[in-house]
Coordinates of C-alpha atoms in Angstrom, one line a residue:
X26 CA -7.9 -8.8 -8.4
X27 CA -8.2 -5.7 -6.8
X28 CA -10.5 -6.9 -4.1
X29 CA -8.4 -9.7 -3.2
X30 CA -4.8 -8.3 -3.3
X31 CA -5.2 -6.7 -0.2
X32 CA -4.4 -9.6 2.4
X33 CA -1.3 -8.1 3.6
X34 CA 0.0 -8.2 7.2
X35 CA -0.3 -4.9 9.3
X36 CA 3.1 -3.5 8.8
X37 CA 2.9 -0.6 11.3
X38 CA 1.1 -2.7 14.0
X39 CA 3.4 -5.2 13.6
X40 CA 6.2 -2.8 14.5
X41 CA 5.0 -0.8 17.6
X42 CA 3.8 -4.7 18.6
X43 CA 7.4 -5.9 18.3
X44 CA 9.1 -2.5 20.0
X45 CA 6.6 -3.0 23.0
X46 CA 7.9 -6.6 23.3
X47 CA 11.1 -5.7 23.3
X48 CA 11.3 -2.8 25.5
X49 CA 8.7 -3.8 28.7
X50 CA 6.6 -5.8 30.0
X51 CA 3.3 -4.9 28.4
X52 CA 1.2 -7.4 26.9
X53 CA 0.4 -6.8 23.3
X54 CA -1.8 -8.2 21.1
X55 CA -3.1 -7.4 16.8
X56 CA -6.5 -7.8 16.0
X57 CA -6.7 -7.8 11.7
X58 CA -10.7 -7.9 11.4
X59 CA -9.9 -7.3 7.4
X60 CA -9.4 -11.2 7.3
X61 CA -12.4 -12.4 8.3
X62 CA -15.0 -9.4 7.4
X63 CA -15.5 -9.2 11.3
X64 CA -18.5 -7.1 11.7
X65 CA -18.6 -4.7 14.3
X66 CA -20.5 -6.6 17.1
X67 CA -18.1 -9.8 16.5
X68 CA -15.2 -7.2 16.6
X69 CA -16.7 -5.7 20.2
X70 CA -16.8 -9.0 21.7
X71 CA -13.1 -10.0 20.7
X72 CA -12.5 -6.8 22.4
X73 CA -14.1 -7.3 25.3
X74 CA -12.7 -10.8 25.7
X75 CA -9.2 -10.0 25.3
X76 CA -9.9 -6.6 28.0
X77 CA -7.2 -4.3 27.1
X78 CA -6.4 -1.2 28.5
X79 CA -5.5 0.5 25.6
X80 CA -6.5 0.5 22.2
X81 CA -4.2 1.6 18.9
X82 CA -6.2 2.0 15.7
X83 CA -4.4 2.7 12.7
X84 CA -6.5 5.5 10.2
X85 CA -6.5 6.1 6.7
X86 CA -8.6 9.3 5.2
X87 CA -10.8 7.4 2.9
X88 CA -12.0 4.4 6.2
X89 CA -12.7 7.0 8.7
X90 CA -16.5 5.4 8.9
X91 CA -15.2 2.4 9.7
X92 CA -12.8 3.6 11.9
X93 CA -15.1 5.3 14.1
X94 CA -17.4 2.5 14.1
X95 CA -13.9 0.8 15.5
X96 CA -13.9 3.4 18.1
X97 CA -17.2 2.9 19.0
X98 CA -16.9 -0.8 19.4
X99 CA -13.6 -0.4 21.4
X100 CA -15.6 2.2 24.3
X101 CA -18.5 -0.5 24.2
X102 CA -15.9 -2.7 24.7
X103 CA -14.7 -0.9 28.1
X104 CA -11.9 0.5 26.9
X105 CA -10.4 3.5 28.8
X106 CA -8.1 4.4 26.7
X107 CA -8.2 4.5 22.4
X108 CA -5.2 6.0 20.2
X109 CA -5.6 6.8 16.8
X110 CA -2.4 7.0 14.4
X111 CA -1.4 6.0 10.8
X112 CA -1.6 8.0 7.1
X113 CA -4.9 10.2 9.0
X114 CA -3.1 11.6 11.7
X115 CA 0.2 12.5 10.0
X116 CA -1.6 14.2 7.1
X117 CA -5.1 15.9 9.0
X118 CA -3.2 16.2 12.9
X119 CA -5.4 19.3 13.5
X120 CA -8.5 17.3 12.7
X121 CA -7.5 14.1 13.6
X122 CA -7.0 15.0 17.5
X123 CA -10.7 16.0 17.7
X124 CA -11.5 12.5 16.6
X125 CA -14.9 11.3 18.6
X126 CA -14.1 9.3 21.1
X127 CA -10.5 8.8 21.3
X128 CA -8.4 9.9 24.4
X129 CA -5.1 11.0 21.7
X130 CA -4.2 11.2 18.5
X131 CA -0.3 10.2 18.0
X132 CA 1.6 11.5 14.4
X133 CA 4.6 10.3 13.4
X134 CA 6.5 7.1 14.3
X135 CA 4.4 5.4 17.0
X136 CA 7.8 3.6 18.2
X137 CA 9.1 6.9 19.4
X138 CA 6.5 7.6 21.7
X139 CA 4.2 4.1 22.3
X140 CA 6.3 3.1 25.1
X141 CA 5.7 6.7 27.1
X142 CA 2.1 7.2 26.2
X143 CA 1.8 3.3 27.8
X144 CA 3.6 4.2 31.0
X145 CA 2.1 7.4 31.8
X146 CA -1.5 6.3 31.0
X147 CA -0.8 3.3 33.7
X148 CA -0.1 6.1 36.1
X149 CA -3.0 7.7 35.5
X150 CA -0.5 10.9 34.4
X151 CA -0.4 13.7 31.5
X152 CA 0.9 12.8 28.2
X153 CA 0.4 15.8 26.4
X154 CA 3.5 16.7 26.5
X155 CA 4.6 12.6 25.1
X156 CA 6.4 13.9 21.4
X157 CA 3.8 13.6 18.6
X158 CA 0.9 13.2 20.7
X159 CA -2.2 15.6 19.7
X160 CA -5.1 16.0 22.1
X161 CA -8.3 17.2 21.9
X162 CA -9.1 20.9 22.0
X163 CA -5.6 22.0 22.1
X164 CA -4.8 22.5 18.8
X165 CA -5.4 25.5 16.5
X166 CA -6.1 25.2 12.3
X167 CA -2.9 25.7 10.4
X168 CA -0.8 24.8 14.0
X169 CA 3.0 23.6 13.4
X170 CA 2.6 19.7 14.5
X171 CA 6.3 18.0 15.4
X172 CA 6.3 14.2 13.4
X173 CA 8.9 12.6 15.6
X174 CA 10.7 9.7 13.5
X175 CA 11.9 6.6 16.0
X176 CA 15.4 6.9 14.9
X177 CA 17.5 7.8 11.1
X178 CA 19.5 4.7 11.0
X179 CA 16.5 2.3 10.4
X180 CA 19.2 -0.5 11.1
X181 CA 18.2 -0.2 14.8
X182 CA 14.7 -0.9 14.7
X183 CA 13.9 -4.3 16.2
X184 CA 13.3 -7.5 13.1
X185 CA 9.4 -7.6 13.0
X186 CA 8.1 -10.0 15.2
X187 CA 5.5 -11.7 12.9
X188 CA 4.1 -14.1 15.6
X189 CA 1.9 -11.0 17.2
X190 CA -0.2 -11.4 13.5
X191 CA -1.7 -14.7 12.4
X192 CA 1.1 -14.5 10.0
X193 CA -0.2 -18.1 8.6
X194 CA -2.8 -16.6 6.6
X195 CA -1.6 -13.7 4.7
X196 CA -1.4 -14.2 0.7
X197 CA -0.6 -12.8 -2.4
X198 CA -3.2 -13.2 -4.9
X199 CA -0.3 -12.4 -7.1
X200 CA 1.9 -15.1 -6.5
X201 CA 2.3 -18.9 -6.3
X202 CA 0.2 -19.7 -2.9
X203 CA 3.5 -20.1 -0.7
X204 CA 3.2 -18.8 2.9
X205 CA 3.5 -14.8 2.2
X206 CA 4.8 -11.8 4.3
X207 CA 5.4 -8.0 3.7
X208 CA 8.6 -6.1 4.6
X209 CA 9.6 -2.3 4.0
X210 CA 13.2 -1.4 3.6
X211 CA 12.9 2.4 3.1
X212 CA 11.0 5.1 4.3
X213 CA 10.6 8.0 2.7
X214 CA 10.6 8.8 -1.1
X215 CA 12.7 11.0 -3.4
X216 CA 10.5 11.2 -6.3
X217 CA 7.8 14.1 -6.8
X218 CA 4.6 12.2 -8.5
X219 CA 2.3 14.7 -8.3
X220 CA -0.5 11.8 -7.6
X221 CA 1.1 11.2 -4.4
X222 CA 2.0 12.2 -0.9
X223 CA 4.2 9.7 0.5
X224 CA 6.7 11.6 2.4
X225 CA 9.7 13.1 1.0
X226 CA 12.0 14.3 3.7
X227 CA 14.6 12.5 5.9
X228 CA 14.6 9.6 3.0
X229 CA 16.2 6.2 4.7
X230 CA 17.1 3.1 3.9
X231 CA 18.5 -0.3 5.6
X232 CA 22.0 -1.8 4.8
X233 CA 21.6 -5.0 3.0
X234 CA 22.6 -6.7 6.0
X235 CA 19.9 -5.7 8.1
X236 CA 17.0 -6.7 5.4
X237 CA 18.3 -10.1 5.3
X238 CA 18.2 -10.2 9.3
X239 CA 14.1 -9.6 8.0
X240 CA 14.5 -11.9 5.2
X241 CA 16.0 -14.7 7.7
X242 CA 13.2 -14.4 10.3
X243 CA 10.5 -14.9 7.6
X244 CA 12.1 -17.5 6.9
X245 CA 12.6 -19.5 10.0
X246 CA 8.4 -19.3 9.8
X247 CA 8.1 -20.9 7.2
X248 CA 7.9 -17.8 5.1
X249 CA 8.8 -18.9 1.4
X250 CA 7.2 -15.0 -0.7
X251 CA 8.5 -12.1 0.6
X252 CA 7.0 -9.0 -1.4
X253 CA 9.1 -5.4 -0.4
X254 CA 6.5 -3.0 -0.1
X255 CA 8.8 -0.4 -0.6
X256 CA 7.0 2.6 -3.0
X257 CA 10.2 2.8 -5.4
X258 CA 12.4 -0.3 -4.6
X259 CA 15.3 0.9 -7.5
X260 CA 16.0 4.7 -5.9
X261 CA 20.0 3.1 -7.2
X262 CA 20.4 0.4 -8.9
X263 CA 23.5 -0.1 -6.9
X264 CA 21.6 -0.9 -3.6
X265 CA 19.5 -3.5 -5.3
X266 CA 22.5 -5.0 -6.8
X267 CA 24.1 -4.9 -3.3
X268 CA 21.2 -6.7 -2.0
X269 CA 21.3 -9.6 -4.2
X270 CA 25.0 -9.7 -3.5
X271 CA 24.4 -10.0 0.6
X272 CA 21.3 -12.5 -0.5
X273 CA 23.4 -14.5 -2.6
X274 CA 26.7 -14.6 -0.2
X275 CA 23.9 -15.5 3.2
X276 CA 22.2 -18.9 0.5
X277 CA 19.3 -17.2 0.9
X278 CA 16.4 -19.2 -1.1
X279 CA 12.7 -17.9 -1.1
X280 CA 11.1 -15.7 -3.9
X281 CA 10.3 -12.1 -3.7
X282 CA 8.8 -9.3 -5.3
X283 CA 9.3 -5.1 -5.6
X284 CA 7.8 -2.2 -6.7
X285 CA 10.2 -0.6 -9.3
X286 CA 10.6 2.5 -11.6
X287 CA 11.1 1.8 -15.3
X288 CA 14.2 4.6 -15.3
X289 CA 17.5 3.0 -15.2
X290 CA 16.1 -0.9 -15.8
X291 CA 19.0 -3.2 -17.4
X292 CA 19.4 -6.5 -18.5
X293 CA 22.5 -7.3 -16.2
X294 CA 20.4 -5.9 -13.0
X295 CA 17.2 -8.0 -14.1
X296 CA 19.4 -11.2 -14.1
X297 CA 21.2 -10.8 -11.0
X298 CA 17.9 -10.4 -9.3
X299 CA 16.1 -13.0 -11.0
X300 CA 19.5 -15.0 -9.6
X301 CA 18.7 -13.8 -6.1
X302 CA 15.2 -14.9 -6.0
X303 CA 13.1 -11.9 -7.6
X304 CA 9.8 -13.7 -9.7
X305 CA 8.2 -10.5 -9.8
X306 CA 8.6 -6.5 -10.8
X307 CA 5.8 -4.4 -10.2
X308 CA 6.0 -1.2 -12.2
X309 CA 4.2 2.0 -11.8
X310 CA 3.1 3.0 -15.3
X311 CA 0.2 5.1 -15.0
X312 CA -0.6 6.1 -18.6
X313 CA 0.0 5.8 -22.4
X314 CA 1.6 9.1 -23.2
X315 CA 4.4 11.1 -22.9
X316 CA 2.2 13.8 -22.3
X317 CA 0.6 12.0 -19.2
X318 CA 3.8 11.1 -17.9
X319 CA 5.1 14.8 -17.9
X320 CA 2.0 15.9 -16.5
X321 CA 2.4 13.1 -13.3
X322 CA 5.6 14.3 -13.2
X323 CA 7.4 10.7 -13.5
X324 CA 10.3 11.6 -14.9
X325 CA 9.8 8.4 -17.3
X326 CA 9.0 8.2 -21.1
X327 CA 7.2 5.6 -23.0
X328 CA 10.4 4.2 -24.4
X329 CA 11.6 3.7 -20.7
X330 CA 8.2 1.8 -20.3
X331 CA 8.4 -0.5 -23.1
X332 CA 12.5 -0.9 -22.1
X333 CA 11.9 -1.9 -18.8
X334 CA 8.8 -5.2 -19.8
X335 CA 11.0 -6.3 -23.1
X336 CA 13.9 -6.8 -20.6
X337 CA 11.8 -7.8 -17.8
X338 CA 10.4 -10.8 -20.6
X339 CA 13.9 -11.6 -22.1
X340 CA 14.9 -12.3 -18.5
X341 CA 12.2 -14.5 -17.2
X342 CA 10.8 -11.9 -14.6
X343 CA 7.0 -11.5 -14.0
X344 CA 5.4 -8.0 -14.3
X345 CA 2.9 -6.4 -12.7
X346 CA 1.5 -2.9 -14.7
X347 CA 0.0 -0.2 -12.4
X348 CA -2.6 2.0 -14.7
X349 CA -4.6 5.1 -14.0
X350 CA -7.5 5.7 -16.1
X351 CA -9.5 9.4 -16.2
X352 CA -5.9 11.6 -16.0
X353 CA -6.3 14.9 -17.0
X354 CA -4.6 14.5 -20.3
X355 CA -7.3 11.6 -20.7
X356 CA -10.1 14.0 -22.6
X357 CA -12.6 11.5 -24.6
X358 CA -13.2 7.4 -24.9
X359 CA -11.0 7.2 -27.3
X360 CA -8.1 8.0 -25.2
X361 CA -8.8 6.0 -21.8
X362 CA -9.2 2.8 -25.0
X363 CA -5.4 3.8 -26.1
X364 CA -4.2 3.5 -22.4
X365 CA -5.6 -0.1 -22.6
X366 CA -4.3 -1.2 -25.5
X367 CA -0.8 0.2 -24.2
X368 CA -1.4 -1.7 -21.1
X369 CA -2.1 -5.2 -23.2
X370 CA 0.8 -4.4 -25.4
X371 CA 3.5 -4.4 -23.3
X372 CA 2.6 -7.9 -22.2
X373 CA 2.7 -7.8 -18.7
X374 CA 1.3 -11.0 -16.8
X375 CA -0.9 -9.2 -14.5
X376 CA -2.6 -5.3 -14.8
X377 CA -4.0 -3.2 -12.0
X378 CA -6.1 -0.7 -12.7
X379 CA -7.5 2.2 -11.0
X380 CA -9.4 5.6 -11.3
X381 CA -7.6 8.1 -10.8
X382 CA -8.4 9.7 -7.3
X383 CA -6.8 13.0 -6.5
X384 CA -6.4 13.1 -2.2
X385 CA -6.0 16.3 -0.3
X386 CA -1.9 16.6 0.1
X387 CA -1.0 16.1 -3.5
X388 CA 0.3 18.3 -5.8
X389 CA -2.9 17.0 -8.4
X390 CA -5.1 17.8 -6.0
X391 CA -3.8 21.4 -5.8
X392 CA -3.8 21.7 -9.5
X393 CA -7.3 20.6 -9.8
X394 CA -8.3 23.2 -7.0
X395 CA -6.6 26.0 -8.7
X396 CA -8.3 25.2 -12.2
X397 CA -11.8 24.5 -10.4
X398 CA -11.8 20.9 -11.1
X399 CA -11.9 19.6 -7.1
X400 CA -13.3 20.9 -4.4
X401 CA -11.8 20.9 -0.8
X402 CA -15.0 21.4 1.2
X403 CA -16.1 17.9 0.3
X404 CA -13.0 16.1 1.6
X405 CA -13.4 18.6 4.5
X406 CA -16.7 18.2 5.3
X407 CA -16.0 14.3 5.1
X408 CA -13.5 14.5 7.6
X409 CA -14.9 17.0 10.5
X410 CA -18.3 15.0 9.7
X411 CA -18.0 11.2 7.9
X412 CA -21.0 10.3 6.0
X413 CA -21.6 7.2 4.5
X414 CA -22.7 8.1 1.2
X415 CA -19.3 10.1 0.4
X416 CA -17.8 9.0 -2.8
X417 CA -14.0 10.8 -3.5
X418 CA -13.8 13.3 -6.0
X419 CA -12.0 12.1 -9.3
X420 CA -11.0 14.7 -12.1
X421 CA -14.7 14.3 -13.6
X422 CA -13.4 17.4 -15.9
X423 CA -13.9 15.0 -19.5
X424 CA -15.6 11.9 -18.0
X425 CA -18.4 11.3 -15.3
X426 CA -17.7 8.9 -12.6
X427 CA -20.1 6.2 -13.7
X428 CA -18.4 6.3 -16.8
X429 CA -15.1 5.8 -15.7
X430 CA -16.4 3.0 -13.6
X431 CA -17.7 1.2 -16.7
X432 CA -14.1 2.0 -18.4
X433 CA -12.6 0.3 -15.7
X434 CA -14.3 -2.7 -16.2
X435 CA -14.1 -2.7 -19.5
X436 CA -10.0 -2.8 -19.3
X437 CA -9.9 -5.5 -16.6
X438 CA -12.1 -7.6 -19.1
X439 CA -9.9 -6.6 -22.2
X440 CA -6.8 -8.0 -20.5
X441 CA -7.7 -10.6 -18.0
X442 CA -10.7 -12.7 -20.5
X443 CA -7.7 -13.3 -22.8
X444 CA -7.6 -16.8 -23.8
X445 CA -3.3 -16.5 -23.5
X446 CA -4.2 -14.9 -20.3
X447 CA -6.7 -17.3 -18.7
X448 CA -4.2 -20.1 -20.4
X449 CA -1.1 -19.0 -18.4
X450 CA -3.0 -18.8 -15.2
X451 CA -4.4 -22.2 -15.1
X452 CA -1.2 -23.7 -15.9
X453 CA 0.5 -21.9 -12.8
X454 CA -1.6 -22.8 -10.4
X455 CA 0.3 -24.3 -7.3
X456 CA -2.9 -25.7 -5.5
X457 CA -7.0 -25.3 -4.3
X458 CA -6.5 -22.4 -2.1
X459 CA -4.6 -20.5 -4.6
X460 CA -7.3 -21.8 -7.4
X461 CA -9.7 -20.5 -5.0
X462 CA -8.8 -17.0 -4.6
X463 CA -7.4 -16.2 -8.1
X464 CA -11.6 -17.9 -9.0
X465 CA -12.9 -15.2 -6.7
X466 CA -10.7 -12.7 -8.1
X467 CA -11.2 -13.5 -11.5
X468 CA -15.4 -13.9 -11.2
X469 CA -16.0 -10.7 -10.1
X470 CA -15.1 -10.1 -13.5
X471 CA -18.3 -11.6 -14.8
X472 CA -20.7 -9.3 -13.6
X473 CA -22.5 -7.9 -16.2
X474 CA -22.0 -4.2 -17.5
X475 CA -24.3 -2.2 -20.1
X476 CA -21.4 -0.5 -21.6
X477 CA -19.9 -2.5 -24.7
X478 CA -16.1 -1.9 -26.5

């Protein structure tokens, strides 16, 4: 499951694609090597074949081998010019811009400065001074980096031009095998989980209006599952119900999914949604304890949680539990078993589970530095130097990480080898591709483990 959730269009990409469109005359193109498993040498040639002059590479902290392995393909490639943005950039700018090989880093909102950095490099001219650009050797540790946002009223940014992505080919392991697509509505996040670091300031959101412009445009290609990507779809239950309202008044029919909180979940909101379309809640549990949830600082309890799935199953609405396993509260066996259990009693129809993996830029992270339970260097080390034998730091303070891995296997087998389970999913299968990927999914779940419950 985990494996295979993860065909999901290139959001970001997407966008700067569609401003560049918009605004000039530059041709633009999206190369997703995640769905094929291109390996590097099949990635250099479709490089070289398509012979750009620039190259955007989005970076996340935990692929930086495989993005410079990118960036090595790209100069092999004869590329001039590479550009490295995304979650990297904006959270390790001072590091980031000494990235081998590239010719800038840019932090921030690429939409506010693609279109410069593009001109001036034609011209052969200076873009340090483009906002949110970083270049190498100009930047000191600890050095105040400007993250220019595109605009506050998100209503303005162009509707996602999907066609620049082989939109055809995204899916939702999740869902009913329909012709899929992503969209955000919000950036920004109000809430303080101390697990994550998704930005908190300038929170925005789009009228109603302008995500069923997005909604629309999915639709006119063919675009029947829409799943908003949003972290925390519900900030107000009044803007989801305003959404259904401007979905319902526009006849819009196609099925969607969101990522909720359990605070504030009611019956009359769950059937207005289910109304507009909604098939699916995702919900961001974590853990089976008060105590946990305190500690992860979801401002949640366990009654919330078991509110939110009775109401989501009185209604008719899918769910989709999101569990840590190895918290801090978390201290022997016994307790990782209880957050299982929890997870198979509230009867969602699907679980995702994960270790818990404190990154650099999150308040868990600093609390496991200041009690001597993670270690910066590591990450540090990691980024100045990749290796490929790095392996994240989990809160290894009660369990070991081989341990945790066997856990985690242990709870996907507990809920998904289920005969209810296995019996629900066979009935609601739409068709051979969508048999095909929930089988992959669901075999990996085979392989043999040593560790017994």
């Amino acid at each position: 499951v985990r494996k295979e959730n993860v065909s999901y269009p290139p959001l970001a990409l997407i966008s700067i694609a569609t401003f560049l469109k918009a605004e000039s005359d530059h041709e633009v193109a999206i190369l997703d090597g995640l769905l094929d498993g291109m390996s590097y040498p099949e990635l250099q040639s479709r490089v070289a074949a398509y012979k750009p002059d620039v190259v955007g590479i989005t970076c996340f902290t935990v692929e930086l081998i495989d993005t410079h392995k990118t960036v090595q393909a790209a100069r092999a490639a004869g590329v001039k010019h590479i550009l490295l943005g995304g979650p990297h950039v904006n959270d390790f700018p001072v590091e980031a811009a000494e990235f081998p090989g590239i010719t800038a880093a840019v932090c921030g909102e690429a939409q506010a400065s693609i279109l410069q950095i593009l001109e001036r490099l034609a011209d052969d001219a200076d873009i340090s001074e483009v906002p949110g650009v970083l270049m190498p050797g100009t930047l000191s540790p600890g050095a105040c980096i400007e993250r220019p946002m595109f605009d506050d009223n998100l209503d303005v940014y162009p509707i996602l031009d999907r066609t620049v992505s082989e939109y055809q080919r995204y899916y939702d392991v999740l869902g009913p095998g329909q012709l899929f697509s992503t969209t955000i509505t919000r950036r920004g996040c109000p809430y303080k989980c101390t697990f994550c670091n998704t930005p908190r300031d300038r929170y925005r959101t789009q009228s109603p209006q302008r995500i069923c412009e997005e909604i629309r445009a999915c639709m006119s290609l063919g675009i029947k599952e829409i799943y908003f990507v949003d972290d925390t779809f519900n900030i107000t239950n009044d803007r989801v119900k305003e959404l259904c309202a401007e979905i319902l008044r526009q006849k819009l029919e196609f099925s969607w999914t969101v990522r909720f909180r359990v605070k504030g979940v009611d019956e009359d909101l769950l059937r207005l949604m289910k109304k507009a379309g909604c098939n699916r809640i995702q919900f961001g549990v974590e853990q089976a304890t008060d105590e946990a949830l305190s500690l992860l600082q979801k401002g949640v309890t366990l009654a919330d949680v078991e509110n939110a799935f009775r109401l989501c199953r009185k209604v008719g609405i899918k769910t989709v539990a999101y569990f840590m396993i190895g918290c801090p509260t978390e201290r022997n066996r016994d307790d990782v078993l209880k957050t299982i259990n929890f997870s198979i009693s509230l009867k969602p129809d699907f679980v995702m589970y994960n270790v818990l993996t404190p990154f650099p830029g999150t308040t868990l992270f600093d609390e496991g530095l200041a009690q001597g339970v993670l270690d910066i260097q590591p990450w540090m080390d990691f980024i100045v130097n990749p290796r490929e034998d790095f392996v994240p730091q989990i809160w290894d303070q009660h369990f070991t990480s081989d341990e945790l891995s066997e856990l985690l296997h242990v709870a996907y087998r507990r809920f998904y080898w289920r005969p209810s389970v296995l019996l629900r999913n066979l009935k609601e299968l739409t068709n051979a591709k969508d048999f095909v990927r929930k089988a992959k999914a669901g075999l990996l779940l085979l392989k043999p483990r040593d560790m017994q419950i």
